[in-house]
PDB file of C-alpha atoms in Angstrom:
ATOM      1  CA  UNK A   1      -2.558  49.984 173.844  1.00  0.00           C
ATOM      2  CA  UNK A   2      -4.098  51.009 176.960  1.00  0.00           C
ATOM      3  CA  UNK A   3      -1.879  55.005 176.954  1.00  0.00           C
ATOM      4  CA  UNK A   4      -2.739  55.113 172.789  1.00  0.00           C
ATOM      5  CA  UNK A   5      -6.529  55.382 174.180  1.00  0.00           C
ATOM      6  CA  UNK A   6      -6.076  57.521 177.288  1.00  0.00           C
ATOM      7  CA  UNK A   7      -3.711  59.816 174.787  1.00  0.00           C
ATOM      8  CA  UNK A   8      -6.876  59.334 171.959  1.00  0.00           C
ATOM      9  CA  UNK A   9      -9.517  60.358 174.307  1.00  0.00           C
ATOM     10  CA  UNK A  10      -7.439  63.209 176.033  1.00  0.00           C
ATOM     11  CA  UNK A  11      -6.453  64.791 172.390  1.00  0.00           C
ATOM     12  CA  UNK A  12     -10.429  64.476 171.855  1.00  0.00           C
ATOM     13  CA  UNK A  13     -11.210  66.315 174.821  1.00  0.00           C
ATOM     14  CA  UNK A  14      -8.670  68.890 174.257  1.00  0.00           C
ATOM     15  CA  UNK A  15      -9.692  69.073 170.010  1.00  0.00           C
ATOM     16  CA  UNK A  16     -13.508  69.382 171.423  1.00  0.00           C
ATOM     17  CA  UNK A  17     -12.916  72.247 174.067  1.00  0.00           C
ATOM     18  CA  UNK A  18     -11.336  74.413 171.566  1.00  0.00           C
ATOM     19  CA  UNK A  19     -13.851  73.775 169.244  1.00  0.00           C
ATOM     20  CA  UNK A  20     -16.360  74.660 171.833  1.00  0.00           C
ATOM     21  CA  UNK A  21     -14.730  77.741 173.387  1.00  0.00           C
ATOM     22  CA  UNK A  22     -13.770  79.176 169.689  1.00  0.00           C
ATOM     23  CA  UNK A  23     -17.400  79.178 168.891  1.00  0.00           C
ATOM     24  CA  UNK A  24     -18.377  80.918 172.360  1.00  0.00           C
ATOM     25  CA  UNK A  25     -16.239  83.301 171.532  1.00  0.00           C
ATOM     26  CA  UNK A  26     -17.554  83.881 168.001  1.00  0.00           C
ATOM     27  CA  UNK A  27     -21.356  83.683 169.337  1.00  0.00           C
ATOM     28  CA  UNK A  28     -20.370  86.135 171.796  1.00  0.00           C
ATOM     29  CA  UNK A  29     -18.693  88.710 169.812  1.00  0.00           C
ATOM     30  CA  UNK A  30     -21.320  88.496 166.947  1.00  0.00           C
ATOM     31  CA  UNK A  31     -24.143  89.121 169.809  1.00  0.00           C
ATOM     32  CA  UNK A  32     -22.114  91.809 171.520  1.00  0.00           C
ATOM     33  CA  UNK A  33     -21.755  93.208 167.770  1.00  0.00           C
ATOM     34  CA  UNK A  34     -25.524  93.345 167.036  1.00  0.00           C
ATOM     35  CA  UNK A  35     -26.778  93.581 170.938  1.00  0.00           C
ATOM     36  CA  UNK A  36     -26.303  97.644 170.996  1.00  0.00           C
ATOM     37  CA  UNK A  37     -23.730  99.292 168.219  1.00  0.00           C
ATOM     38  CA  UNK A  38     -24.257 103.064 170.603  1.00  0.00           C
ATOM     39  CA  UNK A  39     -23.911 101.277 173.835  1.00  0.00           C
ATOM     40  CA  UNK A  40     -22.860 103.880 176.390  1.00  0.00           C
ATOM     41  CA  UNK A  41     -23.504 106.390 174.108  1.00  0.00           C
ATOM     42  CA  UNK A  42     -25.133 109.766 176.099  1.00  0.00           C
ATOM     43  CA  UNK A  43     -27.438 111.614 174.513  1.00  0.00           C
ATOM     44  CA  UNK A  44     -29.846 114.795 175.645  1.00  0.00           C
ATOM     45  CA  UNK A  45     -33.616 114.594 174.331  1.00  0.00           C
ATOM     46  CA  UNK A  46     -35.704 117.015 176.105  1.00  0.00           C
ATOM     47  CA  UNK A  47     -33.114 118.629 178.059  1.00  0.00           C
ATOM     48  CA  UNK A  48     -32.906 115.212 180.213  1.00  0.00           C
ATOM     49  CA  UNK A  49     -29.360 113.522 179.924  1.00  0.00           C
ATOM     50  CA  UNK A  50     -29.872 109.499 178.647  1.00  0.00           C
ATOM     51  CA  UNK A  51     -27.128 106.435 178.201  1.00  0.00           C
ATOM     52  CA  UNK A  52     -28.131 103.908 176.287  1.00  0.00           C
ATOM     53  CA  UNK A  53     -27.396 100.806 178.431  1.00  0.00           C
ATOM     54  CA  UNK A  54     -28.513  98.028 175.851  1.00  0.00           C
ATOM     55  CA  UNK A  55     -30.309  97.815 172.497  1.00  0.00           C
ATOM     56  CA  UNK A  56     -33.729  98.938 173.741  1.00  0.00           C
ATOM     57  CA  UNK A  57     -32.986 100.831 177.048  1.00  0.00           C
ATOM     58  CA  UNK A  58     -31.914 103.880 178.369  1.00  0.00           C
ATOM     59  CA  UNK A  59     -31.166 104.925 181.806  1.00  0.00           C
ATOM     60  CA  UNK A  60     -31.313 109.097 183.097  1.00  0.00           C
ATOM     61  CA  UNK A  61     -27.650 109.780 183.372  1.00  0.00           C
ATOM     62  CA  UNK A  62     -26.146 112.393 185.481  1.00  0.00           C
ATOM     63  CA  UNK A  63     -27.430 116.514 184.436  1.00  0.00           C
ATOM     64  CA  UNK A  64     -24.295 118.040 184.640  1.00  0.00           C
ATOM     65  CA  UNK A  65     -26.015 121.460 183.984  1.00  0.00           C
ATOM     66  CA  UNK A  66     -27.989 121.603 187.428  1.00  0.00           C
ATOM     67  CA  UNK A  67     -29.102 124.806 186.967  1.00  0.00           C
ATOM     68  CA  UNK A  68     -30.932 124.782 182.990  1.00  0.00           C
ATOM     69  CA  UNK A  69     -33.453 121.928 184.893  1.00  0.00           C
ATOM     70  CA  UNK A  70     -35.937 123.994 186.540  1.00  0.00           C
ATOM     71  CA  UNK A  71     -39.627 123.473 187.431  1.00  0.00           C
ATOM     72  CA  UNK A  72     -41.811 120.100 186.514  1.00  0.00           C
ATOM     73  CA  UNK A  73     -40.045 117.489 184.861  1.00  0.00           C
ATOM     74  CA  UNK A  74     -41.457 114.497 183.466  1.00  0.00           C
ATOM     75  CA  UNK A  75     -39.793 111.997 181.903  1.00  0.00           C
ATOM     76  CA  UNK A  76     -41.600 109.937 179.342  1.00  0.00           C
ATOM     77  CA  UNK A  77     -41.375 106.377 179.051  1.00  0.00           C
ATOM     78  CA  UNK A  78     -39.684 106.030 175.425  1.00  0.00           C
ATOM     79  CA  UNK A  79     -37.216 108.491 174.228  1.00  0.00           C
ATOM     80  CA  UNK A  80     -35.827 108.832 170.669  1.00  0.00           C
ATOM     81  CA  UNK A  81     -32.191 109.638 169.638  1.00  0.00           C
ATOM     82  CA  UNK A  82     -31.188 109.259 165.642  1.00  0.00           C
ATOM     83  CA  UNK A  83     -34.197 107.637 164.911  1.00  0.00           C
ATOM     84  CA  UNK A  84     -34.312 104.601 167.675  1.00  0.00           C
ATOM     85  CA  UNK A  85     -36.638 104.814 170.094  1.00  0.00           C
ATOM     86  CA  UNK A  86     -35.538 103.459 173.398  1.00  0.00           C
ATOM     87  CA  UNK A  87     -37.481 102.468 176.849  1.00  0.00           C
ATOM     88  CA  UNK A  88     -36.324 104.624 180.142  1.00  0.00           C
ATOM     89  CA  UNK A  89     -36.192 101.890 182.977  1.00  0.00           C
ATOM     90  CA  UNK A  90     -33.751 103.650 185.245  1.00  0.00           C
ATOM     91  CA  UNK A  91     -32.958 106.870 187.176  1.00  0.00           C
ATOM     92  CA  UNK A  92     -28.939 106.489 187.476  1.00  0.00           C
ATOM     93  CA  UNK A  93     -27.520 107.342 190.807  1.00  0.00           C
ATOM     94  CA  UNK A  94     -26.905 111.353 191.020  1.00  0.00           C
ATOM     95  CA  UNK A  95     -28.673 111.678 187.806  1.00  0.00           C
ATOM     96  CA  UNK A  96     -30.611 114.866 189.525  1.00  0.00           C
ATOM     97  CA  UNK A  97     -28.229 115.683 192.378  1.00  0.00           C
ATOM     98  CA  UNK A  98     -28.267 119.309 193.242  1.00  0.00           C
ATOM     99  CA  UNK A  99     -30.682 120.122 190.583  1.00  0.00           C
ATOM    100  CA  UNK A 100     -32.232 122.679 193.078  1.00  0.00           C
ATOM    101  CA  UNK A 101     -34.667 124.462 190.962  1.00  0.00           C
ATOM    102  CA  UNK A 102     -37.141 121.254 189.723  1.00  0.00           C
ATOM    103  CA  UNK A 103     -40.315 121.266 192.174  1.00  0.00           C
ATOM    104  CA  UNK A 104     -41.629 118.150 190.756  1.00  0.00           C
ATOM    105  CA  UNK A 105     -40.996 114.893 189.115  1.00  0.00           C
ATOM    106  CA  UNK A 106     -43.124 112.717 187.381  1.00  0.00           C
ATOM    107  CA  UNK A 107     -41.433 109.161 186.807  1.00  0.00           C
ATOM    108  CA  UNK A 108     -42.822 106.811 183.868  1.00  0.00           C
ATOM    109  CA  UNK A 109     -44.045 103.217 184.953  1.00  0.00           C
ATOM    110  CA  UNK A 110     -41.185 101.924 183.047  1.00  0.00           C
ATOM    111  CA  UNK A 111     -38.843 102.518 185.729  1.00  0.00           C
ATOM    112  CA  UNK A 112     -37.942 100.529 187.702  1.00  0.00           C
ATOM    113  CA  UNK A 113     -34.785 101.498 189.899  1.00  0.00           C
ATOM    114  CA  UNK A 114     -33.977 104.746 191.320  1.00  0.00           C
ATOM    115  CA  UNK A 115     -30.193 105.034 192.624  1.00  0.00           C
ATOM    116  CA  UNK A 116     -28.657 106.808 195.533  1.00  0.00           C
ATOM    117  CA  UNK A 117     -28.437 110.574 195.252  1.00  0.00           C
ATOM    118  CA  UNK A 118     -31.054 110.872 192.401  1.00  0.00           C
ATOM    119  CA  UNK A 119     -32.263 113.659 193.823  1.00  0.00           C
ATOM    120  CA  UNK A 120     -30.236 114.579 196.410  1.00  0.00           C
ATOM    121  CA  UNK A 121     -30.404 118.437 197.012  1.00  0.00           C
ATOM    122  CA  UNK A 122     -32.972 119.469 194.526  1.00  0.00           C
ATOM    123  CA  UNK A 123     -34.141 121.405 197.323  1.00  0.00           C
ATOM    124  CA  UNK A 124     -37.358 122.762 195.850  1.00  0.00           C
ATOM    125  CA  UNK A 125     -38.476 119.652 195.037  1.00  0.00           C
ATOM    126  CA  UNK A 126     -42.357 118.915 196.623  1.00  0.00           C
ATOM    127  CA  UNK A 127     -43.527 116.174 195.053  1.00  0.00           C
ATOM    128  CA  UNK A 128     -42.488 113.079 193.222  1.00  0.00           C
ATOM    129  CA  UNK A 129     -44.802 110.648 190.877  1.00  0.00           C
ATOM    130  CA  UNK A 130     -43.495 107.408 192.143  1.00  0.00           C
ATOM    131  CA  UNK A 131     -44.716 104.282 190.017  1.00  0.00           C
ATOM    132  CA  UNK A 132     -45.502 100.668 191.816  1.00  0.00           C
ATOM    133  CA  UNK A 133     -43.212  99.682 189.168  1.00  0.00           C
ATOM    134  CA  UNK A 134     -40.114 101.214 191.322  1.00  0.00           C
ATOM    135  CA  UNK A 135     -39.039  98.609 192.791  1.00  0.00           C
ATOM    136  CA  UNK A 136     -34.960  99.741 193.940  1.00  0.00           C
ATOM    137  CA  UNK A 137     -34.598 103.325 195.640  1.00  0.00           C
ATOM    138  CA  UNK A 138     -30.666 103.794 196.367  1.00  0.00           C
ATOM    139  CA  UNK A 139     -29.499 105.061 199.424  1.00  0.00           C
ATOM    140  CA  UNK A 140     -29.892 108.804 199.959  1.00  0.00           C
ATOM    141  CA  UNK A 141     -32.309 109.234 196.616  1.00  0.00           C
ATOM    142  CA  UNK A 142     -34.299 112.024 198.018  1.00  0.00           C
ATOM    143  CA  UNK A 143     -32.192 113.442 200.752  1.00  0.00           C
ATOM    144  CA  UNK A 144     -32.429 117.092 201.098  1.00  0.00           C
ATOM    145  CA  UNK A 145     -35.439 117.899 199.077  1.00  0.00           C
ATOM    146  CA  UNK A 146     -39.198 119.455 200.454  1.00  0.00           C
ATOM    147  CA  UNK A 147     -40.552 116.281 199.690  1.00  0.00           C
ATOM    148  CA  UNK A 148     -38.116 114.027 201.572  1.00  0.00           C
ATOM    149  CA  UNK A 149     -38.580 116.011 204.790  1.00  0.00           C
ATOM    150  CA  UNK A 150     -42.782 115.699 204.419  1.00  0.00           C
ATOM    151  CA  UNK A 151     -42.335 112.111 204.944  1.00  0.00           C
ATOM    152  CA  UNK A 152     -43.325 110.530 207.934  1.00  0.00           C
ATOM    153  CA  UNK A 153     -39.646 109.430 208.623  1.00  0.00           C
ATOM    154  CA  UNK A 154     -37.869 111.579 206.313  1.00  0.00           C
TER     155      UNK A 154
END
């Protein structure tokens, strides 16, 4: 009598972990499913390169046409692609590198991280609109740009 039970209560166990896990994995696919249809997806608005990162977000992705991004660049705070809008709330790493022709930057307060070689070799670049919301700077953001070497310990 006393193995029937321990086999009852084991078969339970087993029966209610399945159960459990199967509808994890159906929660989860129906959320990743309705979370962000275009996520990843790169787009250009405003000659600026975005990826959408989740259903209301967008990071600056790498510019892989350095030289077209010239002068003073600001990026707004919500940017539109087939109708969404989205919020910008990061600055990927080498999203700017060797962009050597912008001379200033203007950075909305919905950012919040800024990673490593941002800006790296945009050698004209003099000044930078850096919110209190910033609150990540990668390694090496501003290396190698005007502004960088006007710091105090740049």
């Amino acid at each position: 009598m006393r193995n029937y039970k321990k086999n009852i209560t084991v078969t339970l166990i087993f029966l209610g972990l399945t159960l459990f896990s199967c509808d994890y994995i159906e929660r989860r696919r129906t959320f990743e499913d309705s979370s962000c249809a275009d996520y990843g997806e790169i787009f250009d608005y405003d000659g600026i390169t975005y990826e959408i990162i989740n259903s209301s977000c967008v990071k600056v992705s790498q510019n892989t046409d350095t030289q077209s991004i010239s002068g003073d660049i600001w990026i707004p705070s919500t940017v539109y692609n087939r109708n969404d809008s989205y919020k910008v709330v990061k600055i990927d790493h080498e999203a700017f590198e060797d962009c050597c022709h912008i001379t200033s930057i203007s950075i909305p307060s919905t950012v919040t991280k800024i990673g490593y070689n941002a800006f790296l070799g945009c050698s004209e670049l003099t000044s930078i609109n850096i919110p209190k919301s910033v609150t990540y700077v990668g390694d090496r953001a501003f290396h190698n740009t005007k502004w960088y070497a006007e710091q105090p310990d740049g």
